[in-house]
Amino acid sequence: MTKYSFYVYLAVMAGVTYLIRMLPLVLVRRKIENRFLLSFLYYIPYAVLSVMTIPAIFYATEYRISAAIGFVTAMILSFFEQSLVKVAAFSCAATLAAELILRYVI
């Protein structure tokens, strides 16, 4: 990659990022009162985070079963409203234990 193409890519990326952040401020001048649209905008960050995180969980380990064990552990702990640190630590520990067991069993 040449220096010129790097600066072109950087300018395009900066422009797109700026447009994404600027357009809602310019186009929406009054308070949004539509309940459907408010509900939609409320759940967008959770949906995007889930779509980005869940596939990465299942492809991050050598065995998919160990990833599934860690995922289920995280889901159970989060269902019982445990802290984020506790959920992350226990799901990582469960995945590690499953990986070590599966490495010697399979």
mmCIF file with all atom_site columns, C-alpha atoms in Angstrom:
data_model
loop_
_atom_site.group_PDB
_atom_site.id
_atom_site.type_symbol
_atom_site.label_atom_id
_atom_site.label_alt_id
_atom_site.label_comp_id
_atom_site.label_asym_id
_atom_site.label_entity_id
_atom_site.label_seq_id
_atom_site.pdbx_PDB_ins_code
_atom_site.Cartn_x
_atom_site.Cartn_y
_atom_site.Cartn_z
_atom_site.occupancy
_atom_site.B_iso_or_equiv
_atom_site.pdbx_formal_charge
_atom_site.auth_seq_id
_atom_site.auth_comp_id
_atom_site.auth_asym_id
_atom_site.auth_atom_id
_atom_site.pdbx_PDB_model_num
ATOM 1   C CA . MET A 1 1   ? 0.000   0.000   0.000  1.00 0.00 ? 1   MET A CA 1
ATOM 2   C CA . THR A 1 2   ? 1.374   3.349   -0.976 1.00 0.00 ? 2   THR A CA 1
ATOM 3   C CA . LYS A 1 3   ? 1.263   6.461   1.147  1.00 0.00 ? 3   LYS A CA 1
ATOM 4   C CA . TYR A 1 4   ? -1.246  8.028   -1.213 1.00 0.00 ? 4   TYR A CA 1
ATOM 5   C CA . SER A 1 5   ? -3.711  5.145   -1.004 1.00 0.00 ? 5   SER A CA 1
ATOM 6   C CA . PHE A 1 6   ? -3.373  5.100   2.784  1.00 0.00 ? 6   PHE A CA 1
ATOM 7   C CA . TYR A 1 7   ? -4.395  8.756   2.975  1.00 0.00 ? 7   TYR A CA 1
ATOM 8   C CA . VAL A 1 8   ? -7.297  8.162   0.591  1.00 0.00 ? 8   VAL A CA 1
ATOM 9   C CA . TYR A 1 9   ? -8.553  5.260   2.730  1.00 0.00 ? 9   TYR A CA 1
ATOM 10  C CA . LEU A 1 10  ? -8.102  7.351   5.869  1.00 0.00 ? 10  LEU A CA 1
ATOM 11  C CA . ALA A 1 11  ? -10.063 10.260  4.372  1.00 0.00 ? 11  ALA A CA 1
ATOM 12  C CA . VAL A 1 12  ? -12.914 7.985   3.248  1.00 0.00 ? 12  VAL A CA 1
ATOM 13  C CA . MET A 1 13  ? -13.074 6.339   6.666  1.00 0.00 ? 13  MET A CA 1
ATOM 14  C CA . ALA A 1 14  ? -13.084 9.723   8.433  1.00 0.00 ? 14  ALA A CA 1
ATOM 15  C CA . GLY A 1 15  ? -15.791 11.022  6.090  1.00 0.00 ? 15  GLY A CA 1
ATOM 16  C CA . VAL A 1 16  ? -18.042 8.009   6.605  1.00 0.00 ? 16  VAL A CA 1
ATOM 17  C CA . THR A 1 17  ? -17.569 8.152   10.375 1.00 0.00 ? 17  THR A CA 1
ATOM 18  C CA . TYR A 1 18  ? -18.355 11.863  10.407 1.00 0.00 ? 18  TYR A CA 1
ATOM 19  C CA . LEU A 1 19  ? -21.471 11.413  8.253  1.00 0.00 ? 19  LEU A CA 1
ATOM 20  C CA . ILE A 1 20  ? -22.808 8.643   10.475 1.00 0.00 ? 20  ILE A CA 1
ATOM 21  C CA . ARG A 1 21  ? -22.494 10.877  13.536 1.00 0.00 ? 21  ARG A CA 1
ATOM 22  C CA . MET A 1 22  ? -23.547 14.149  11.892 1.00 0.00 ? 22  MET A CA 1
ATOM 23  C CA . LEU A 1 23  ? -26.610 13.097  9.866  1.00 0.00 ? 23  LEU A CA 1
ATOM 24  C CA . PRO A 1 24  ? -28.905 12.270  12.814 1.00 0.00 ? 24  PRO A CA 1
ATOM 25  C CA . LEU A 1 25  ? -28.160 15.648  14.383 1.00 0.00 ? 25  LEU A CA 1
ATOM 26  C CA . VAL A 1 26  ? -28.975 17.467  11.154 1.00 0.00 ? 26  VAL A CA 1
ATOM 27  C CA . LEU A 1 27  ? -31.972 15.414  10.007 1.00 0.00 ? 27  LEU A CA 1
ATOM 28  C CA . VAL A 1 28  ? -33.757 14.954  13.338 1.00 0.00 ? 28  VAL A CA 1
ATOM 29  C CA . ARG A 1 29  ? -34.477 18.394  14.765 1.00 0.00 ? 29  ARG A CA 1
ATOM 30  C CA . ARG A 1 30  ? -37.252 17.592  17.219 1.00 0.00 ? 30  ARG A CA 1
ATOM 31  C CA . LYS A 1 31  ? -37.750 14.958  19.885 1.00 0.00 ? 31  LYS A CA 1
ATOM 32  C CA . ILE A 1 32  ? -38.655 11.495  18.580 1.00 0.00 ? 32  ILE A CA 1
ATOM 33  C CA . GLU A 1 33  ? -42.041 10.496  19.977 1.00 0.00 ? 33  GLU A CA 1
ATOM 34  C CA . ASN A 1 34  ? -42.848 7.418   17.896 1.00 0.00 ? 34  ASN A CA 1
ATOM 35  C CA . ARG A 1 35  ? -42.892 4.470   20.327 1.00 0.00 ? 35  ARG A CA 1
ATOM 36  C CA . PHE A 1 36  ? -41.875 1.941   17.668 1.00 0.00 ? 36  PHE A CA 1
ATOM 37  C CA . LEU A 1 37  ? -38.888 4.008   16.544 1.00 0.00 ? 37  LEU A CA 1
ATOM 38  C CA . LEU A 1 38  ? -37.812 4.662   20.138 1.00 0.00 ? 38  LEU A CA 1
ATOM 39  C CA . SER A 1 39  ? -38.012 0.955   20.910 1.00 0.00 ? 39  SER A CA 1
ATOM 40  C CA . PHE A 1 40  ? -36.054 0.150   17.749 1.00 0.00 ? 40  PHE A CA 1
ATOM 41  C CA . LEU A 1 41  ? -33.316 2.655   18.587 1.00 0.00 ? 41  LEU A CA 1
ATOM 42  C CA . TYR A 1 42  ? -33.155 1.410   22.175 1.00 0.00 ? 42  TYR A CA 1
ATOM 43  C CA . TYR A 1 43  ? -32.380 -2.189  21.159 1.00 0.00 ? 43  TYR A CA 1
ATOM 44  C CA . ILE A 1 44  ? -29.967 -1.497  18.268 1.00 0.00 ? 44  ILE A CA 1
ATOM 45  C CA . PRO A 1 45  ? -26.766 -1.463  20.397 1.00 0.00 ? 45  PRO A CA 1
ATOM 46  C CA . TYR A 1 46  ? -27.667 -4.786  22.023 1.00 0.00 ? 46  TYR A CA 1
ATOM 47  C CA . ALA A 1 47  ? -28.458 -6.396  18.672 1.00 0.00 ? 47  ALA A CA 1
ATOM 48  C CA . VAL A 1 48  ? -25.225 -5.176  17.067 1.00 0.00 ? 48  VAL A CA 1
ATOM 49  C CA . LEU A 1 49  ? -23.140 -6.302  20.033 1.00 0.00 ? 49  LEU A CA 1
ATOM 50  C CA . SER A 1 50  ? -24.766 -9.746  19.968 1.00 0.00 ? 50  SER A CA 1
ATOM 51  C CA . VAL A 1 51  ? -24.256 -10.147 16.239 1.00 0.00 ? 51  VAL A CA 1
ATOM 52  C CA . MET A 1 52  ? -20.573 -9.269  16.587 1.00 0.00 ? 52  MET A CA 1
ATOM 53  C CA . THR A 1 53  ? -19.851 -11.249 19.757 1.00 0.00 ? 53  THR A CA 1
ATOM 54  C CA . ILE A 1 54  ? -21.685 -14.566 19.465 1.00 0.00 ? 54  ILE A CA 1
ATOM 55  C CA . PRO A 1 55  ? -19.979 -15.809 16.265 1.00 0.00 ? 55  PRO A CA 1
ATOM 56  C CA . ALA A 1 56  ? -16.602 -14.843 17.725 1.00 0.00 ? 56  ALA A CA 1
ATOM 57  C CA . ILE A 1 57  ? -17.353 -16.931 20.815 1.00 0.00 ? 57  ILE A CA 1
ATOM 58  C CA . PHE A 1 58  ? -17.886 -20.113 18.832 1.00 0.00 ? 58  PHE A CA 1
ATOM 59  C CA . TYR A 1 59  ? -14.851 -19.689 16.564 1.00 0.00 ? 59  TYR A CA 1
ATOM 60  C CA . ALA A 1 60  ? -12.336 -18.604 19.228 1.00 0.00 ? 60  ALA A CA 1
ATOM 61  C CA . THR A 1 61  ? -11.580 -22.061 20.619 1.00 0.00 ? 61  THR A CA 1
ATOM 62  C CA . GLU A 1 62  ? -10.202 -25.258 19.196 1.00 0.00 ? 62  GLU A CA 1
ATOM 63  C CA . TYR A 1 63  ? -13.332 -27.256 20.026 1.00 0.00 ? 63  TYR A CA 1
ATOM 64  C CA . ARG A 1 64  ? -16.810 -25.828 19.503 1.00 0.00 ? 64  ARG A CA 1
ATOM 65  C CA . ILE A 1 65  ? -18.154 -27.810 22.429 1.00 0.00 ? 65  ILE A CA 1
ATOM 66  C CA . SER A 1 66  ? -15.868 -25.941 24.831 1.00 0.00 ? 66  SER A CA 1
ATOM 67  C CA . ALA A 1 67  ? -17.065 -22.641 23.374 1.00 0.00 ? 67  ALA A CA 1
ATOM 68  C CA . ALA A 1 68  ? -20.650 -23.783 23.857 1.00 0.00 ? 68  ALA A CA 1
ATOM 69  C CA . ILE A 1 69  ? -19.903 -24.695 27.485 1.00 0.00 ? 69  ILE A CA 1
ATOM 70  C CA . GLY A 1 70  ? -18.451 -21.237 28.121 1.00 0.00 ? 70  GLY A CA 1
ATOM 71  C CA . PHE A 1 71  ? -21.392 -19.597 26.367 1.00 0.00 ? 71  PHE A CA 1
ATOM 72  C CA . VAL A 1 72  ? -23.946 -21.564 28.385 1.00 0.00 ? 72  VAL A CA 1
ATOM 73  C CA . THR A 1 73  ? -22.065 -20.745 31.578 1.00 0.00 ? 73  THR A CA 1
ATOM 74  C CA . ALA A 1 74  ? -22.182 -17.046 30.709 1.00 0.00 ? 74  ALA A CA 1
ATOM 75  C CA . MET A 1 75  ? -25.880 -17.207 29.864 1.00 0.00 ? 75  MET A CA 1
ATOM 76  C CA . ILE A 1 76  ? -26.773 -18.971 33.124 1.00 0.00 ? 76  ILE A CA 1
ATOM 77  C CA . LEU A 1 77  ? -24.762 -16.547 35.271 1.00 0.00 ? 77  LEU A CA 1
ATOM 78  C CA . SER A 1 78  ? -26.156 -13.511 33.462 1.00 0.00 ? 78  SER A CA 1
ATOM 79  C CA . PHE A 1 79  ? -29.693 -14.897 33.846 1.00 0.00 ? 79  PHE A CA 1
ATOM 80  C CA . PHE A 1 80  ? -29.139 -14.870 37.605 1.00 0.00 ? 80  PHE A CA 1
ATOM 81  C CA . GLU A 1 81  ? -27.893 -11.239 37.310 1.00 0.00 ? 81  GLU A CA 1
ATOM 82  C CA . GLN A 1 82  ? -24.283 -11.798 38.355 1.00 0.00 ? 82  GLN A CA 1
ATOM 83  C CA . SER A 1 83  ? -21.707 -9.072  37.768 1.00 0.00 ? 83  SER A CA 1
ATOM 84  C CA . LEU A 1 84  ? -19.997 -8.719  34.411 1.00 0.00 ? 84  LEU A CA 1
ATOM 85  C CA . VAL A 1 85  ? -16.593 -9.572  35.871 1.00 0.00 ? 85  VAL A CA 1
ATOM 86  C CA . LYS A 1 86  ? -17.938 -12.733 37.479 1.00 0.00 ? 86  LYS A CA 1
ATOM 87  C CA . VAL A 1 87  ? -19.692 -13.811 34.253 1.00 0.00 ? 87  VAL A CA 1
ATOM 88  C CA . ALA A 1 88  ? -16.551 -13.235 32.186 1.00 0.00 ? 88  ALA A CA 1
ATOM 89  C CA . ALA A 1 89  ? -14.260 -14.980 34.666 1.00 0.00 ? 89  ALA A CA 1
ATOM 90  C CA . PHE A 1 90  ? -16.426 -18.052 35.141 1.00 0.00 ? 90  PHE A CA 1
ATOM 91  C CA . SER A 1 91  ? -17.177 -18.452 31.444 1.00 0.00 ? 91  SER A CA 1
ATOM 92  C CA . CYS A 1 92  ? -13.461 -18.203 30.631 1.00 0.00 ? 92  CYS A CA 1
ATOM 93  C CA . ALA A 1 93  ? -12.659 -20.728 33.351 1.00 0.00 ? 93  ALA A CA 1
ATOM 94  C CA . ALA A 1 94  ? -15.357 -23.108 32.104 1.00 0.00 ? 94  ALA A CA 1
ATOM 95  C CA . THR A 1 95  ? -14.058 -22.819 28.547 1.00 0.00 ? 95  THR A CA 1
ATOM 96  C CA . LEU A 1 96  ? -10.477 -23.424 29.671 1.00 0.00 ? 96  LEU A CA 1
ATOM 97  C CA . ALA A 1 97  ? -11.464 -26.450 31.742 1.00 0.00 ? 97  ALA A CA 1
ATOM 98  C CA . ALA A 1 98  ? -13.467 -27.880 28.836 1.00 0.00 ? 98  ALA A CA 1
ATOM 99  C CA . GLU A 1 99  ? -10.545 -27.293 26.453 1.00 0.00 ? 99  GLU A CA 1
ATOM 100 C CA . LEU A 1 100 ? -8.123  -29.078 28.756 1.00 0.00 ? 100 LEU A CA 1
ATOM 101 C CA . ILE A 1 101 ? -10.471 -32.010 29.276 1.00 0.00 ? 101 ILE A CA 1
ATOM 102 C CA . LEU A 1 102 ? -11.279 -32.320 25.580 1.00 0.00 ? 102 LEU A CA 1
ATOM 103 C CA . ARG A 1 103 ? -7.616  -32.131 24.601 1.00 0.00 ? 103 ARG A CA 1
ATOM 104 C CA . TYR A 1 104 ? -6.894  -35.293 26.568 1.00 0.00 ? 104 TYR A CA 1
ATOM 105 C CA . VAL A 1 105 ? -10.151 -37.108 25.839 1.00 0.00 ? 105 VAL A CA 1
ATOM 106 C CA . ILE A 1 106 ? -10.350 -36.620 22.073 1.00 0.00 ? 106 ILE A CA 1
#
